Short mmCIF file of C-alpha atoms in Angstrom, two decimals:
data_model
loop_
_atom_site.label_atom_id
_atom_site.label_comp_id
_atom_site.label_asym_id
_atom_site.label_seq_id
_atom_site.Cartn_x
_atom_site.Cartn_y
_atom_site.Cartn_z
CA MET V 1 25.72 47.06 -9.78
CA GLN V 2 27.54 50.73 -8.83
CA PHE V 3 25.50 53.29 -10.57
CA GLU V 4 26.97 56.30 -9.26
CA ASP V 5 29.44 55.15 -12.18
CA PHE V 6 27.38 55.45 -14.68
CA GLU V 7 27.33 59.05 -16.87
CA PHE V 8 23.19 59.87 -17.84
CA PHE V 9 23.44 61.70 -21.17
CA SER V 10 19.62 63.92 -21.97
CA SER V 11 19.76 64.45 -25.96
CA ASP V 12 20.87 68.53 -25.55
CA ALA V 13 23.76 67.63 -23.24
CA ARG V 14 25.20 64.78 -25.58
CA PRO V 15 29.28 65.83 -26.16
CA ALA V 16 30.08 66.35 -29.19
CA GLY V 17 31.82 64.13 -32.41
CA ASP V 18 32.83 59.97 -31.92
CA ALA V 19 32.58 60.65 -27.69
CA ALA V 20 28.60 60.29 -28.00
CA PRO V 21 29.17 56.57 -29.50
CA ALA V 22 32.79 55.90 -26.67
CA ALA V 23 30.83 56.68 -24.08
CA THR V 24 27.76 54.35 -25.24
CA ALA V 25 29.65 51.69 -26.22
CA ASP V 26 31.63 51.62 -23.18
CA ARG V 27 28.05 51.95 -21.26
CA LEU V 28 26.87 49.16 -22.87
CA GLN V 29 30.15 46.34 -22.23
CA TYR V 30 29.51 47.81 -18.85
CA LEU V 31 26.10 46.28 -18.51
CA LEU V 32 27.14 43.37 -20.42
CA ASP V 33 29.30 42.79 -17.91
CA ASN V 34 27.12 43.21 -14.63
CA THR V 35 24.41 41.97 -15.73
CA LEU V 36 23.49 39.09 -13.29
CA SER V 37 22.68 36.44 -17.20
CA ILE V 38 25.55 35.57 -19.45
CA ILE V 39 24.64 36.65 -22.91
CA TYR V 40 25.88 35.47 -25.85
CA CYS V 41 25.24 34.29 -29.50
CA THR V 42 26.25 31.22 -31.32
CA VAL V 43 25.66 30.31 -35.11
CA PRO V 44 22.51 28.96 -35.92
CA SER V 45 23.11 26.04 -37.84
CA GLY V 46 26.00 22.90 -37.35
CA ASP V 47 27.06 22.45 -33.55
CA PHE V 48 25.82 26.23 -32.64
CA LYS V 49 29.71 27.62 -32.48
CA MET V 50 29.92 30.72 -29.93
CA THR V 51 30.82 33.80 -31.48
CA PHE V 52 30.81 36.18 -28.79
CA VAL V 53 29.94 35.47 -24.65
CA SER V 54 29.62 38.22 -22.10
CA ASN V 55 33.03 39.06 -19.39
CA ASN V 56 30.73 37.75 -16.81
CA ALA V 57 31.05 34.49 -17.76
CA LEU V 58 34.18 34.67 -16.00
CA ASN V 59 32.62 35.44 -12.52
CA VAL V 60 29.68 32.85 -13.24
CA LEU V 61 30.92 29.83 -14.97
CA GLY V 62 35.11 30.55 -14.33
CA TYR V 63 36.16 30.35 -17.91
CA HIS V 64 37.31 33.31 -19.66
CA PRO V 65 34.98 34.34 -23.02
CA ASP V 66 38.26 33.47 -25.22
CA GLU V 67 37.90 29.35 -24.58
CA MET V 68 34.31 29.63 -25.43
CA VAL V 69 34.29 31.25 -28.06
CA ALA V 70 37.93 28.74 -29.63
CA ASP V 71 36.31 25.58 -29.05
CA PRO V 72 34.05 24.69 -30.87
CA ASN V 73 31.95 22.05 -29.40
CA PHE V 74 32.05 24.69 -25.87
CA TRP V 75 29.35 24.57 -25.58
CA PHE V 76 27.81 21.01 -25.86
CA ASP V 77 30.71 19.42 -24.16
CA HIS V 78 29.35 21.34 -20.70
CA ILE V 79 26.24 20.23 -20.49
CA HIS V 80 25.86 17.67 -18.33
CA PRO V 81 25.01 14.17 -20.32
CA ASP V 82 21.89 13.41 -18.60
CA ASP V 83 20.14 16.16 -19.57
CA ALA V 84 21.47 16.78 -23.59
CA PRO V 85 19.63 14.06 -25.07
CA GLY V 86 16.35 16.53 -24.72
CA ILE V 87 17.81 19.47 -25.66
CA PHE V 88 20.14 18.21 -28.44
CA SER V 89 17.33 16.25 -29.78
CA SER V 90 14.32 19.29 -29.47
CA LEU V 91 17.13 22.22 -30.78
CA ALA V 92 16.06 22.28 -34.17
CA GLN V 93 12.27 22.95 -33.03
CA ILE V 94 14.31 26.49 -32.94
CA PHE V 95 13.69 27.24 -36.82
CA VAL V 96 10.05 26.86 -36.99
CA GLU V 97 9.32 28.91 -33.30
CA GLY V 98 12.50 31.25 -33.41
CA ALA V 99 12.62 30.87 -29.84
CA ARG V 100 13.29 28.15 -27.29
CA ALA V 101 14.31 28.03 -23.16
CA TYR V 102 15.47 25.14 -21.12
CA GLU V 103 17.24 24.14 -18.28
CA TYR V 104 20.29 22.50 -17.82
CA ARG V 105 23.22 21.54 -15.38
CA PHE V 106 27.19 23.00 -16.77
CA ARG V 107 29.95 22.26 -15.78
CA VAL V 108 31.65 25.25 -14.32
CA ARG V 109 35.80 25.67 -13.96
CA ASP V 110 35.70 23.76 -11.01
CA GLY V 111 34.61 20.33 -12.44
CA SER V 112 30.56 20.94 -10.78
CA TYR V 113 27.97 21.61 -12.25
CA LEU V 114 25.47 24.58 -11.42
CA TRP V 115 21.88 24.51 -12.88
CA MET V 116 21.56 27.59 -15.45
CA HIS V 117 17.91 28.62 -17.82
CA ASP V 118 19.09 29.47 -20.95
CA SER V 119 16.26 31.39 -23.61
CA LEU V 120 17.45 31.44 -26.90
CA ARG V 121 16.57 33.72 -29.53
CA LEU V 122 16.60 33.40 -33.49
CA VAL V 123 17.09 36.40 -35.42
CA ARG V 124 16.93 36.52 -39.51
CA ASP V 125 18.25 38.85 -41.83
CA GLU V 126 16.04 41.13 -44.02
CA HIS V 127 15.97 38.29 -46.08
CA GLY V 128 14.86 36.05 -43.69
CA VAL V 129 17.58 33.87 -43.55
CA PRO V 130 18.65 33.27 -40.43
CA PHE V 131 21.38 35.38 -39.17
CA GLU V 132 22.16 34.02 -35.46
CA VAL V 133 20.97 32.47 -32.31
CA ILE V 134 20.87 35.17 -29.16
CA GLY V 135 21.04 33.24 -25.91
CA SER V 136 20.74 34.70 -21.84
CA LEU V 137 21.63 32.16 -19.16
CA THR V 138 21.61 32.74 -15.95
CA ASP V 139 22.48 30.54 -12.39
CA ILE V 140 18.96 29.15 -10.99
CA THR V 141 20.76 26.62 -8.79
CA GLU V 142 19.09 28.65 -6.13
CA ARG V 143 16.47 28.07 -7.10
CA LYS V 144 16.36 24.61 -8.18
CA ARG V 145 18.30 23.61 -3.91
CA MET V 146 14.62 25.57 -2.94
CA GLU V 147 12.52 23.85 -5.93
CA ALA V 148 14.45 19.98 -4.12
CA MET V 149 13.94 20.73 -0.79
CA LEU V 150 10.00 21.95 -1.35
CA GLN V 151 9.20 18.49 -3.35
CA ALA V 152 11.25 16.87 -0.09
CA ARG V 153 8.82 18.56 2.25
CA GLY V 154 5.90 17.43 0.17
CA GLU V 155 6.84 14.30 -0.49
CA GLU V 156 7.35 13.67 3.76
CA GLN V 157 3.96 15.99 4.23
CA GLN V 158 2.64 12.88 2.04
CA LEU V 159 3.94 10.28 3.98
CA LEU V 160 2.85 11.85 7.36
CA ILE V 161 -0.94 12.09 5.58
CA SER V 162 -0.06 8.08 4.09
CA LYS V 163 0.59 7.26 7.82
CA LEU V 164 -2.35 8.71 9.09
CA GLN V 165 -4.49 8.03 6.87
CA GLU V 166 -3.94 4.40 7.58
CA ALA V 167 -3.80 4.77 11.05
CA HIS V 168 -7.16 6.36 10.85
CA ASP V 169 -8.47 3.46 8.82
CA GLN V 170 -7.37 1.11 11.85
CA LEU V 171 -8.31 3.11 14.65
CA LEU V 172 -11.84 2.76 12.07
CA GLN V 173 -11.34 -0.67 11.58
CA ALA V 174 -9.78 -1.90 15.59
CA GLU V 175 -13.43 0.34 16.25
CA LYS V 176 -16.00 -1.99 13.61
CA MET V 177 -14.27 -4.74 15.15
CA ALA V 178 -15.10 -4.14 18.75
CA SER V 179 -18.69 -3.09 17.90
CA ILE V 180 -19.06 -6.41 15.87
CA GLY V 181 -17.48 -8.21 19.16
CA GLN V 182 -20.04 -5.52 21.61
CA LEU V 183 -22.77 -6.99 19.05
CA ALA V 184 -21.63 -10.33 19.59
CA ALA V 185 -21.42 -11.14 23.16
CA GLY V 186 -24.50 -9.50 23.14
CA ILE V 187 -26.09 -11.75 21.42
CA ALA V 188 -24.16 -14.75 22.50
CA HIS V 189 -25.59 -14.12 25.85
CA GLU V 190 -28.90 -13.77 24.72
CA ILE V 191 -28.92 -16.48 22.90
CA ASN V 192 -26.78 -18.81 25.64
CA ASN V 193 -30.40 -18.32 28.12
CA PRO V 194 -33.06 -19.83 25.73
CA ILE V 195 -30.18 -22.47 24.58
CA GLY V 196 -29.16 -23.83 28.32
CA PHE V 197 -33.22 -24.32 29.06
CA VAL V 198 -33.91 -26.02 25.22
CA ASN V 199 -30.98 -28.10 25.86
CA SER V 200 -31.80 -28.97 28.93
CA ASN V 201 -35.04 -29.62 28.36
CA MET V 202 -34.03 -31.42 25.61
CA SER V 203 -31.89 -34.40 27.69
CA SER V 204 -34.95 -34.62 30.19
CA LEU V 205 -36.84 -35.22 27.31
CA GLN V 206 -34.44 -38.27 25.96
CA ALA V 207 -34.51 -40.21 29.40
CA TYR V 208 -38.26 -38.90 29.24
CA VAL V 209 -38.91 -40.83 25.82
CA GLY V 210 -36.90 -43.47 26.66
CA THR V 211 -38.87 -44.50 30.55
CA LEU V 212 -42.32 -44.43 28.66
CA PHE V 213 -41.14 -47.28 25.86
CA ASP V 214 -39.35 -49.29 28.52
CA VAL V 215 -43.07 -49.14 30.43
CA ILE V 216 -44.86 -49.94 26.81
CA GLY V 217 -42.81 -53.13 26.35
CA GLN V 218 -42.80 -53.98 30.79
CA TYR V 219 -47.06 -53.61 29.59
CA GLU V 220 -46.69 -55.65 26.67
CA ALA V 221 -44.69 -58.52 28.27
CA ALA V 222 -47.23 -59.01 31.39
CA MET V 223 -50.95 -58.86 29.30
CA PRO V 224 -52.74 -61.62 28.77
CA ALA V 225 -52.51 -63.05 25.38
CA ALA V 226 -55.78 -61.88 23.98
CA LEU V 227 -55.30 -58.47 24.83
CA ALA V 228 -51.61 -58.85 23.56
CA ALA V 229 -53.01 -59.39 20.57
CA ARG V 230 -55.79 -55.97 20.50
CA VAL V 231 -52.11 -54.21 21.68
CA ALA V 232 -50.07 -55.59 18.59
CA GLN V 233 -52.84 -54.88 16.60
CA VAL V 234 -52.48 -50.78 17.49
CA ARG V 235 -48.93 -51.18 17.48
CA GLU V 236 -48.16 -52.10 14.16
CA GLN V 237 -51.10 -49.19 12.94
CA ALA V 238 -48.87 -46.73 15.20
CA ASP V 239 -45.59 -48.70 13.16
CA LEU V 240 -44.33 -47.56 17.07
CA ALA V 241 -41.17 -50.08 16.70
CA TYR V 242 -40.27 -46.97 13.47
CA LEU V 243 -41.38 -44.25 16.06
CA GLN V 244 -39.37 -45.84 18.67
CA THR V 245 -36.19 -45.77 15.96
CA ASP V 246 -36.64 -43.11 14.47
CA VAL V 247 -38.09 -40.09 17.89
CA VAL V 248 -34.65 -41.27 19.26
CA GLU V 249 -33.06 -40.40 16.52
CA LEU V 250 -34.64 -37.50 15.76
CA ILE V 251 -34.17 -36.43 19.51
CA GLY V 252 -30.08 -37.25 19.31
CA GLU V 253 -30.44 -34.98 15.97
CA SER V 254 -31.67 -32.17 17.71
CA MET V 255 -28.60 -32.83 20.68
CA ASP V 256 -26.07 -32.43 17.97
CA GLY V 257 -27.68 -29.38 16.68
CA LEU V 258 -28.08 -27.37 20.14
CA LYS V 259 -24.28 -28.74 20.89
CA ARG V 260 -23.37 -26.73 17.15
CA VAL V 261 -25.10 -24.35 18.59
CA ARG V 262 -23.23 -23.92 21.65
CA ASP V 263 -20.69 -24.27 19.64
CA ILE V 264 -21.05 -21.38 17.23
CA VAL V 265 -21.90 -18.52 20.09
CA GLN V 266 -18.90 -19.59 22.04
CA ALA V 267 -17.05 -18.75 18.59
CA LEU V 268 -17.90 -15.68 18.96
CA LYS V 269 -16.99 -14.95 22.14
CA ASP V 270 -13.35 -16.06 21.85
CA PHE V 271 -13.05 -14.41 18.39
CA SER V 272 -13.90 -11.15 19.60
CA HIS V 273 -12.24 -10.93 23.18
CA VAL V 274 -14.48 -7.95 23.39
CA GLY V 275 -13.34 -5.46 25.86
CA GLU V 276 -8.82 -6.46 25.47
CA THR V 277 -6.62 -5.02 24.48
CA ASP V 278 -3.62 -6.40 26.64
CA TRP V 279 -1.18 -8.95 25.73
CA GLN V 280 -1.84 -12.29 26.98
CA VAL V 281 -0.81 -15.87 26.94
CA ALA V 282 -2.86 -17.57 24.34
CA SER V 283 -3.33 -20.72 22.88
CA LEU V 284 -3.51 -19.78 18.04
CA HIS V 285 -5.00 -23.49 17.94
CA ALA V 286 -7.86 -22.02 19.56
CA GLY V 287 -7.77 -18.84 18.05
CA LEU V 288 -7.83 -20.77 14.15
CA ASP V 289 -10.77 -22.77 15.17
CA SER V 290 -13.12 -20.36 16.34
CA THR V 291 -12.18 -18.50 12.99
CA LEU V 292 -13.01 -20.65 11.22
CA ASN V 293 -17.08 -21.16 13.07
CA ILE V 294 -16.97 -17.63 12.11
CA VAL V 295 -16.31 -18.05 8.31
CA SER V 296 -16.79 -21.65 8.33
CA ASN V 297 -20.39 -20.90 6.72
CA GLU V 298 -18.96 -18.93 3.85
CA LEU V 299 -16.15 -21.37 3.16
CA LYS V 300 -18.02 -24.62 3.83
CA TYR V 301 -19.79 -25.05 -0.31
CA LYS V 302 -16.36 -24.06 -1.95
CA ALA V 303 -13.65 -25.14 -0.15
CA ARG V 304 -12.12 -27.96 2.15
CA ILE V 305 -10.42 -27.31 5.04
CA GLU V 306 -7.44 -29.54 5.67
CA LYS V 307 -5.88 -29.19 8.91
CA GLN V 308 -1.87 -29.79 9.70
CA TYR V 309 -1.47 -28.36 13.72
CA GLY V 310 1.83 -28.88 14.49
CA GLU V 311 2.83 -28.07 18.62
CA LEU V 312 1.73 -25.40 19.31
CA PRO V 313 3.84 -23.24 22.57
CA SER V 314 0.65 -20.49 23.67
CA ILE V 315 2.45 -17.43 22.84
CA THR V 316 1.99 -13.75 23.99
CA CYS V 317 -1.02 -11.37 21.75
CA LEU V 318 -3.61 -9.17 21.26
CA ALA V 319 -5.62 -12.35 20.19
CA SER V 320 -8.31 -10.77 18.71
CA GLN V 321 -6.45 -8.94 16.27
CA LEU V 322 -5.28 -11.85 15.24
CA ASN V 323 -7.79 -13.44 15.16
CA GLN V 324 -9.14 -10.90 12.70
CA VAL V 325 -5.52 -12.08 10.14
CA PHE V 326 -7.15 -15.27 10.21
CA MET V 327 -10.65 -14.33 8.99
CA ASN V 328 -8.79 -11.87 6.57
CA LEU V 329 -6.89 -14.26 5.42
CA LEU V 330 -8.91 -17.28 5.40
CA VAL V 331 -11.45 -15.02 3.75
CA ASN V 332 -9.08 -14.25 0.74
CA ALA V 333 -9.12 -17.84 0.02
CA GLY V 334 -12.77 -18.43 0.11
CA GLN V 335 -12.69 -16.39 -2.27
CA ALA V 336 -9.60 -16.98 -4.41
CA ILE V 337 -11.85 -20.33 -5.26
CA SER V 338 -13.62 -20.00 -7.47
CA GLY V 339 -15.56 -23.38 -7.70
CA GLU V 340 -14.41 -26.10 -5.42
CA GLY V 341 -10.44 -26.02 -3.97
CA VAL V 342 -9.06 -26.47 -0.78
CA ILE V 343 -8.31 -24.04 1.68
CA SER V 344 -5.10 -26.21 3.97
CA ILE V 345 -3.47 -24.77 7.75
CA ARG V 346 -0.66 -26.03 8.60
CA THR V 347 1.68 -24.84 12.02
CA GLY V 348 4.91 -25.24 13.85
CA HIS V 349 7.40 -23.42 15.96
CA ALA V 350 11.60 -23.06 16.01
CA ASP V 351 14.16 -20.89 18.20
CA GLY V 352 11.68 -19.51 19.79
CA TRP V 353 8.77 -18.10 16.67
CA VAL V 354 5.72 -19.89 15.76
CA TRP V 355 4.57 -19.99 11.98
CA VAL V 356 0.61 -19.74 10.68
CA GLU V 357 0.79 -21.13 7.05
CA ILE V 358 -3.28 -20.60 5.00
CA GLY V 359 -2.71 -21.55 1.64
CA ASP V 360 -5.69 -22.24 -1.39
CA THR V 361 -5.69 -23.87 -4.53
CA GLY V 362 -7.39 -20.83 -5.88
CA ALA V 363 -6.86 -17.80 -9.10
CA GLY V 364 -2.74 -16.70 -7.43
CA ILE V 365 -2.41 -13.35 -7.74
CA ALA V 366 0.07 -12.17 -10.37
CA PRO V 367 3.51 -11.16 -10.27
CA GLU V 368 3.39 -7.59 -10.46
CA HIS V 369 0.36 -7.14 -8.29
CA LEU V 370 2.38 -9.53 -5.85
CA HIS V 371 4.62 -6.26 -4.58
CA ARG V 372 1.47 -4.09 -3.93
CA ILE V 373 -1.00 -6.41 -1.74
CA PHE V 374 -0.15 -4.87 1.25
CA GLU V 375 -0.77 -1.48 0.27
CA PRO V 376 -3.71 -0.02 1.81
CA PHE V 377 -6.77 0.22 -1.10
CA PHE V 378 -5.56 -2.19 -3.32
CA THR V 379 -7.28 -4.04 -4.58
CA THR V 380 -8.11 -7.08 -7.47
CA LYS V 381 -11.58 -7.50 -6.43
CA ALA V 382 -14.54 -5.74 -8.32
CA VAL V 383 -15.28 -2.31 -7.79
CA GLY V 384 -17.68 -2.56 -4.48
CA SER V 385 -15.45 -6.16 -3.35
CA GLY V 386 -13.43 -4.88 -1.20
CA THR V 387 -11.54 -2.07 -0.03
CA GLY V 388 -7.98 -3.60 -0.33
CA LEU V 389 -7.44 -2.93 3.12
CA GLY V 390 -7.59 -6.65 4.79
CA LEU V 391 -4.41 -7.44 3.86
CA SER V 392 -3.05 -4.30 5.22
CA LEU V 393 -4.19 -4.29 8.59
CA SER V 394 -2.90 -7.64 8.42
CA TYR V 395 0.32 -6.61 7.59
CA GLY V 396 0.19 -3.89 10.66
CA ILE V 397 -0.84 -6.29 13.34
CA VAL V 398 1.50 -8.82 12.89
CA MET V 399 4.11 -5.56 12.34
CA LYS V 400 2.53 -4.79 15.70
CA HIS V 401 3.55 -8.32 16.99
CA GLY V 402 7.45 -8.37 15.78
CA GLY V 403 6.35 -10.33 13.43
CA ARG V 404 6.10 -10.28 9.35
CA ILE V 405 4.33 -11.64 7.11
CA GLU V 406 5.49 -13.57 3.85
CA VAL V 407 3.75 -14.62 0.09
CA ALA V 408 4.15 -17.10 -2.22
CA SER V 409 1.62 -17.92 -5.08
CA GLU V 410 1.35 -18.62 -9.09
CA PRO V 411 -0.80 -17.75 -10.80
CA GLY V 412 -3.64 -20.72 -11.76
CA ARG V 413 -1.96 -22.86 -8.79
CA GLY V 414 -2.41 -21.14 -5.78
CA THR V 415 -1.08 -18.49 -2.98
CA ARG V 416 0.45 -19.11 0.34
CA PHE V 417 0.50 -16.93 2.86
CA THR V 418 3.10 -17.70 6.05
CA ILE V 419 2.39 -15.67 9.29
CA HIS V 420 5.96 -16.29 11.76
CA LEU V 421 5.50 -14.85 14.78
CA PRO V 422 8.16 -14.29 18.44
CA VAL V 423 6.59 -16.70 20.98
CA ALA V 424 7.44 -13.61 23.55
CA PRO V 425 7.44 -9.99 21.09
CA PRO V 426 9.87 -7.43 22.57
CA ALA V 427 6.96 -4.78 22.12
CA ALA V 428 3.65 -7.44 24.29
CA ARG V 429 2.72 -5.52 28.28
CA PRO V 430 1.49 -9.36 29.73
CA ARG V 431 -1.22 -8.65 31.91
CA ALA V 432 -1.37 -8.57 35.42
#
C-alpha cells in the first residue's frame, strides 16, 4: 500500500461542495481494494447470495467480483467438499449469535485451494430484522502450512520420545535381568558348595547303610540257635525289615531331591548367562528347558506342559535374551489359564529358519486388543498385576535377531505365539 497516494483532509481544510464526499468514497474504495482481506456482503437467508465483493478478490482468488455476485451459489460451490458440511450445518447460528467465524479451503481460479479465515457478522435494520451479512475473507494458507509443519515436527518429536522411552525401558529391563543373573549366579555358587558335600555324604551314607544291613545279615546267619531266637525277637520289636526297606527309599528320595536342587541351580546359571552380551551358538531346546525349570513353580499347579520338540540346529543368538522372551511367554500363558489347562511348546525348522510355538488353553485375547499387545505399557491385566512391557521387550528382542513374532488367539479357547528366528541372523557378531 502506497501511503503517498492518500490525501488526508482536516476538518478546516476540506474541499467545498461535493468534492469531500467524492474524495471520501474514493478513499474508502481504495482501502477496500488494497486491504489484505476480501470484504463481501450476502443476503441473510436462503443461499446467502453475494451482493457485494471487494475488488481485491481478483488478486487473492483470481475471480472478478462481478462473476462472484452473478452466481447465487458461487460461495457454496467453491468451498472444499470436506469442509462444507460443517459450515452448512452451523451457519444458521449466526441469527442467534450475531457472528460466526470459519476456517475452510476455498477453490481459486487455477483449481487449487487456499485456506481462508471467514469472519461473518449479521446486520439488522432499525426494527431488528436481519438486513445483510457482512464477511471478511483472509488468506491463511501460509499459517496453515506452518501449523502443519509444526504438527509434523511435534509428531516426530513424540515418536522420538516414545522410542527413547522404549529404549530406556529396555535398558532398565536389561540391567534388571543382569542384576538378577548376577544374584542367581552368586546364589548358585553358594548353594553348590553345601550341595556338593551333602550329595557326597548321602552317597557314602547309602553305601554305609547297605554295608551295615549286610553285616547284620551275616551276624544272624552265623549265631547259634539260642541267640538267634533272642535276636529275632529284637528284630521284630525294632521292625528291622521295615527299617531296612524304608531307609533305602529315604536315601533314594534324598538323592533325587539333591539332583533336583542341582538341576535348578544349573538352570539358573544357564538362564542368566551372566555377563554374556556377545552373540553365540546355542541350543534353543536347552534354553526352553532351563526357562521351564525357572518358572515351573508358577505353572505346575495350573497347567500341564506338553513338549513337542522337533529337530533344531543350534543358532547364533543372544541366548539370555531369548530365554527372557520364553519366560515372558510362558508366564503370560500361565496367567491366562484360570483353572487347569495345557501349555504346549512346539519347535521346528526349515529353510534356514527355526520356530518356537508357545500355546495355551487360556482365556485368549479379544480381537480389538490383538493389534496393541506389543505396544509398551499396554496390558489387559488388573492395575498392579503387570507393567505392559513383557511383550514389547520380547518383540524388540526378536526383531534384534532379525526374526518375527506372530500371535493367533481365539477368546475362550487360548492363544499361540510363534517365534521365527534365522539360524544365522545378519546382525550377529559371533564371539571369537
